């Protein structure tokens, strides 16, 4: 009997787990690791994984002095794209992926926190689950940094504040926004001081109310996105 290779999920904060991504893997094993502050983390060989998922976090993607493990994550992401391993990067993970592919990070240039539309610009085998090209589904944004589009990558989604909201680079998909959340995960974020410290009570209340309205309707589209990623993973597993 062949052994199914697991998906490696890299996290950077306890409250920013894989959420709906893990549920979509549906039978494919996965392991969650946090190597953020390890100068020389031991990461699995790409031959031993069926995919790589990199989640969000509050730190700057280029802060390898404060968080040396980020350098290893970027190296792994670059190697995964070279090896055609399915990759999904969300928020900080999206930024780390872009940096791994040679793009630049811009700090504090694109503050977006809350639910707002994202404009879908190009077709993609995974992201198309979110909607047709030309539509603008409402999603959760939570960032203040942004990245340039890596050379050779395809721009998939954008907002007025953040040009590169999603991109495809070979086997890798980067998402600046957060389709992985459900209502209970959003409640956790809104109860986490590190997440809401810069928000006033009215902003928190608005995000909570918008989440109650938007997330149940967004869930099937998000599930379709992550199911398509899971299909890519199973093809390798």
CSV table of C-alpha atoms in Angstrom, one decimal:
chain,number,residue,atom,x,y,z
A,1,UNK,CA,0.0,0.0,0.0
A,2,UNK,CA,1.4,3.4,-1.0
A,3,UNK,CA,1.8,6.0,1.7
A,4,UNK,CA,-0.1,9.3,1.0
A,5,UNK,CA,2.3,12.2,1.4
A,6,UNK,CA,1.0,14.9,3.8
A,7,UNK,CA,0.4,18.6,3.2
A,8,UNK,CA,2.7,20.9,5.2
A,9,UNK,CA,0.8,23.8,6.8
A,10,UNK,CA,3.0,26.6,8.1
A,11,UNK,CA,1.4,28.9,10.6
A,12,UNK,CA,2.6,32.1,12.3
A,13,UNK,CA,0.0,32.8,15.0
A,14,UNK,CA,-2.3,30.4,17.1
A,15,UNK,CA,-5.5,32.1,15.8
A,16,UNK,CA,-4.5,32.0,12.2
A,17,UNK,CA,-5.0,28.3,11.4
A,18,UNK,CA,-5.9,26.7,8.0
A,19,UNK,CA,-9.7,26.8,8.8
A,20,UNK,CA,-11.6,25.7,5.7
A,21,UNK,CA,-8.5,24.7,3.9
A,22,UNK,CA,-7.9,21.8,6.2
A,23,UNK,CA,-11.5,20.7,5.9
A,24,UNK,CA,-11.2,20.7,2.1
A,25,UNK,CA,-8.2,18.3,2.2
A,26,UNK,CA,-10.8,15.6,3.2
A,27,UNK,CA,-8.7,12.5,3.8
A,28,UNK,CA,-5.3,13.9,2.8
A,29,UNK,CA,-3.1,14.1,5.9
A,30,UNK,CA,-1.6,17.4,6.9
A,31,UNK,CA,0.8,18.5,9.6
A,32,UNK,CA,0.9,22.0,11.1
A,33,UNK,CA,4.2,23.6,11.9
A,34,UNK,CA,5.3,26.9,13.3
A,35,UNK,CA,9.0,27.7,12.5
A,36,UNK,CA,8.7,31.4,12.7
A,37,UNK,CA,11.4,32.1,15.3
A,38,UNK,CA,13.7,29.1,14.5
A,39,UNK,CA,17.1,30.2,13.0
A,40,UNK,CA,17.6,26.8,11.3
A,41,UNK,CA,14.2,25.0,11.3
A,42,UNK,CA,14.0,21.5,10.1
A,43,UNK,CA,11.4,21.4,7.3
A,44,UNK,CA,10.4,18.3,5.4
A,45,UNK,CA,11.9,17.5,2.0
A,46,UNK,CA,9.6,18.4,-0.8
A,47,UNK,CA,9.7,14.8,-2.0
A,48,UNK,CA,7.9,14.0,1.3
A,49,UNK,CA,5.0,16.4,1.0
A,50,UNK,CA,2.0,16.6,-1.4
A,51,UNK,CA,1.6,20.3,-1.0
A,52,UNK,CA,2.5,23.4,1.0
A,53,UNK,CA,0.1,25.9,2.7
A,54,UNK,CA,1.4,29.0,4.3
A,55,UNK,CA,-1.0,31.0,6.5
A,56,UNK,CA,-1.2,34.6,7.8
A,57,UNK,CA,0.4,36.4,10.7
A,58,UNK,CA,0.9,39.9,12.1
A,59,UNK,CA,4.6,40.2,11.3
A,60,UNK,CA,6.3,41.8,8.3
A,61,UNK,CA,7.1,39.2,5.6
A,62,UNK,CA,10.7,40.6,5.2
A,63,UNK,CA,11.5,40.7,9.0
A,64,UNK,CA,14.0,37.9,9.0
A,65,UNK,CA,16.0,39.5,11.8
A,66,UNK,CA,13.1,39.4,14.2
A,67,UNK,CA,11.7,36.2,12.8
A,68,UNK,CA,14.5,34.2,11.3
A,69,UNK,CA,12.3,31.2,10.4
A,70,UNK,CA,10.7,33.3,7.6
A,71,UNK,CA,13.9,33.0,5.6
A,72,UNK,CA,13.5,29.2,5.6
A,73,UNK,CA,9.9,29.5,4.6
A,74,UNK,CA,10.8,31.7,1.6
A,75,UNK,CA,13.4,29.2,0.6
A,76,UNK,CA,11.0,26.3,0.8
A,77,UNK,CA,8.4,28.2,-1.2
A,78,UNK,CA,10.9,29.0,-4.0
A,79,UNK,CA,11.9,25.4,-4.1
A,80,UNK,CA,8.3,24.2,-4.2
A,81,UNK,CA,7.5,26.3,-7.2
A,82,UNK,CA,10.6,25.0,-9.0
A,83,UNK,CA,9.5,21.4,-8.1
A,84,UNK,CA,5.9,22.0,-9.3
A,85,UNK,CA,4.6,21.2,-5.8
A,86,UNK,CA,1.1,22.7,-5.2
A,87,UNK,CA,1.4,25.8,-3.0
A,88,UNK,CA,-1.3,28.0,-1.4
A,89,UNK,CA,-0.2,31.2,0.4
A,90,UNK,CA,-2.7,33.3,2.4
A,91,UNK,CA,-2.1,36.9,3.5
A,92,UNK,CA,1.4,36.7,5.0
A,93,UNK,CA,1.9,33.5,3.1
A,94,UNK,CA,1.0,35.3,-0.1
A,95,UNK,CA,3.6,37.9,0.7
A,96,UNK,CA,6.2,35.3,1.6
A,97,UNK,CA,5.5,33.6,-1.7
A,98,UNK,CA,5.9,36.8,-3.7
A,99,UNK,CA,9.2,37.6,-1.9
A,100,UNK,CA,10.4,34.0,-2.6
A,101,UNK,CA,9.8,34.7,-6.3
A,102,UNK,CA,11.8,37.9,-6.3
A,103,UNK,CA,9.0,40.5,-5.8
A,104,UNK,CA,9.2,43.5,-3.4
A,105,UNK,CA,7.2,44.0,-0.2
A,106,UNK,CA,5.8,47.5,0.6
A,107,UNK,CA,5.1,48.1,4.2
A,108,UNK,CA,2.0,50.2,5.4
A,109,UNK,CA,0.9,51.2,2.0
A,110,UNK,CA,-2.4,49.3,1.6
A,111,UNK,CA,-4.4,49.2,4.8
A,112,UNK,CA,-7.5,47.1,4.3
A,113,UNK,CA,-9.4,45.6,7.3
A,114,UNK,CA,-12.9,44.4,6.9
A,115,UNK,CA,-15.3,43.0,4.3
A,116,UNK,CA,-15.1,44.5,0.8
A,117,UNK,CA,-15.2,43.3,-2.8
A,118,UNK,CA,-12.2,41.9,-4.6
A,119,UNK,CA,-12.1,42.2,-8.4
A,120,UNK,CA,-11.4,38.9,-10.3
A,121,UNK,CA,-9.3,39.7,-13.3
A,122,UNK,CA,-8.2,36.3,-14.8
A,123,UNK,CA,-9.2,32.7,-14.8
A,124,UNK,CA,-7.4,30.2,-12.6
A,125,UNK,CA,-8.1,26.5,-12.0
A,126,UNK,CA,-8.3,27.1,-8.2
A,127,UNK,CA,-9.5,30.6,-7.7
A,128,UNK,CA,-12.3,30.3,-10.3
A,129,UNK,CA,-14.4,28.7,-7.5
A,130,UNK,CA,-14.7,32.2,-6.0
A,131,UNK,CA,-16.5,33.6,-9.1
A,132,UNK,CA,-16.3,34.4,-12.8
A,133,UNK,CA,-13.7,36.8,-14.2
A,134,UNK,CA,-15.2,40.3,-14.1
A,135,UNK,CA,-17.1,39.7,-10.9
A,136,UNK,CA,-16.3,41.2,-7.5
A,137,UNK,CA,-17.1,38.9,-4.6
A,138,UNK,CA,-17.0,40.3,-1.1
A,139,UNK,CA,-14.2,38.8,1.0
A,140,UNK,CA,-12.4,39.5,4.3
A,141,UNK,CA,-9.3,41.7,4.1
A,142,UNK,CA,-6.9,42.2,7.0
A,143,UNK,CA,-3.5,43.7,6.0
A,144,UNK,CA,-1.5,46.8,5.7
A,145,UNK,CA,1.4,45.6,3.6
A,146,UNK,CA,1.4,44.7,-0.1
A,147,UNK,CA,3.7,43.0,-2.7
A,148,UNK,CA,4.5,43.6,-6.3
A,149,UNK,CA,3.6,41.0,-8.8
A,150,UNK,CA,6.5,38.5,-9.3
A,151,UNK,CA,8.0,38.4,-12.7
A,152,UNK,CA,6.2,35.9,-14.9
A,153,UNK,CA,3.2,35.6,-12.5
A,154,UNK,CA,-0.4,36.1,-13.6
A,155,UNK,CA,-2.4,38.8,-11.7
A,156,UNK,CA,-5.7,37.2,-10.7
A,157,UNK,CA,-7.4,39.7,-8.4
A,158,UNK,CA,-7.1,43.3,-7.3
A,159,UNK,CA,-8.7,46.1,-5.3
A,160,UNK,CA,-8.2,49.9,-5.5
A,161,UNK,CA,-6.0,49.8,-2.4
A,162,UNK,CA,-4.0,46.7,-3.2
A,163,UNK,CA,-3.2,45.9,-6.8
A,164,UNK,CA,-1.9,42.4,-6.2
A,165,UNK,CA,-4.7,40.6,-4.3
A,166,UNK,CA,-4.1,37.2,-5.9
A,167,UNK,CA,-1.6,35.8,-8.3
A,168,UNK,CA,-0.6,32.5,-9.9
A,169,UNK,CA,3.0,31.5,-10.4
A,170,UNK,CA,3.3,28.0,-11.8
A,171,UNK,CA,2.1,25.5,-9.1
A,172,UNK,CA,1.5,28.3,-6.6
A,173,UNK,CA,-1.5,30.5,-5.7
A,174,UNK,CA,-1.1,33.6,-3.5
A,175,UNK,CA,-4.2,35.2,-1.8
A,176,UNK,CA,-3.9,38.4,0.1
A,177,UNK,CA,-7.4,38.1,1.4
A,178,UNK,CA,-8.9,35.5,3.8
A,179,UNK,CA,-11.5,33.0,2.3
A,180,UNK,CA,-10.5,30.4,4.9
A,181,UNK,CA,-12.6,31.9,7.8
A,182,UNK,CA,-16.0,30.9,9.0
A,183,UNK,CA,-18.1,32.8,11.6
A,184,UNK,CA,-16.5,31.0,14.6
A,185,UNK,CA,-13.0,31.7,13.4
A,186,UNK,CA,-13.9,35.3,12.8
A,187,UNK,CA,-15.2,35.5,16.4
A,188,UNK,CA,-11.8,34.2,17.6
A,189,UNK,CA,-10.0,36.9,15.6
A,190,UNK,CA,-12.3,39.6,17.1
A,191,UNK,CA,-11.5,38.3,20.6
A,192,UNK,CA,-7.8,38.3,20.0
A,193,UNK,CA,-6.1,41.6,21.2
A,194,UNK,CA,-3.3,41.3,18.6
A,195,UNK,CA,-5.9,41.4,15.8
A,196,UNK,CA,-8.2,44.2,17.1
A,197,UNK,CA,-5.8,46.4,19.0
A,198,UNK,CA,-5.8,49.1,16.3
A,199,UNK,CA,-9.6,48.9,15.8
A,200,UNK,CA,-12.3,50.8,17.7
A,201,UNK,CA,-15.4,49.2,19.1
A,202,UNK,CA,-17.5,50.4,16.1
A,203,UNK,CA,-15.1,48.9,13.6
A,204,UNK,CA,-15.1,45.6,15.5
A,205,UNK,CA,-18.9,45.6,15.6
A,206,UNK,CA,-19.1,46.3,11.9
A,207,UNK,CA,-16.8,43.5,11.0
A,208,UNK,CA,-18.7,41.1,13.2
A,209,UNK,CA,-22.1,42.1,11.7
A,210,UNK,CA,-20.7,42.0,8.1
A,211,UNK,CA,-19.2,38.5,8.8
A,212,UNK,CA,-22.6,37.2,10.0
A,213,UNK,CA,-24.1,38.3,6.7
A,214,UNK,CA,-21.3,37.6,4.2
A,215,UNK,CA,-19.5,34.4,5.5
A,216,UNK,CA,-22.4,31.9,5.2
A,217,UNK,CA,-23.0,32.9,1.6
A,218,UNK,CA,-19.2,33.0,0.8
A,219,UNK,CA,-18.6,29.5,2.3
A,220,UNK,CA,-19.6,27.5,-0.8
A,221,UNK,CA,-17.3,29.5,-3.0
A,222,UNK,CA,-14.4,29.3,-0.6
A,223,UNK,CA,-15.0,25.5,-0.3
A,224,UNK,CA,-14.9,25.3,-4.1
A,225,UNK,CA,-11.5,27.1,-4.2
A,226,UNK,CA,-10.0,24.9,-1.5
A,227,UNK,CA,-11.5,21.7,-3.0
A,228,UNK,CA,-9.7,22.6,-6.3
A,229,UNK,CA,-6.5,23.0,-4.4
A,230,UNK,CA,-7.1,19.7,-2.7
A,231,UNK,CA,-7.5,18.1,-6.1
A,232,UNK,CA,-4.1,19.3,-7.1
A,233,UNK,CA,-2.7,18.0,-3.9
A,234,UNK,CA,-4.3,14.5,-4.4
A,235,UNK,CA,-2.8,14.3,-7.8
A,236,UNK,CA,0.7,14.6,-6.2
A,237,UNK,CA,-0.1,12.6,-3.1
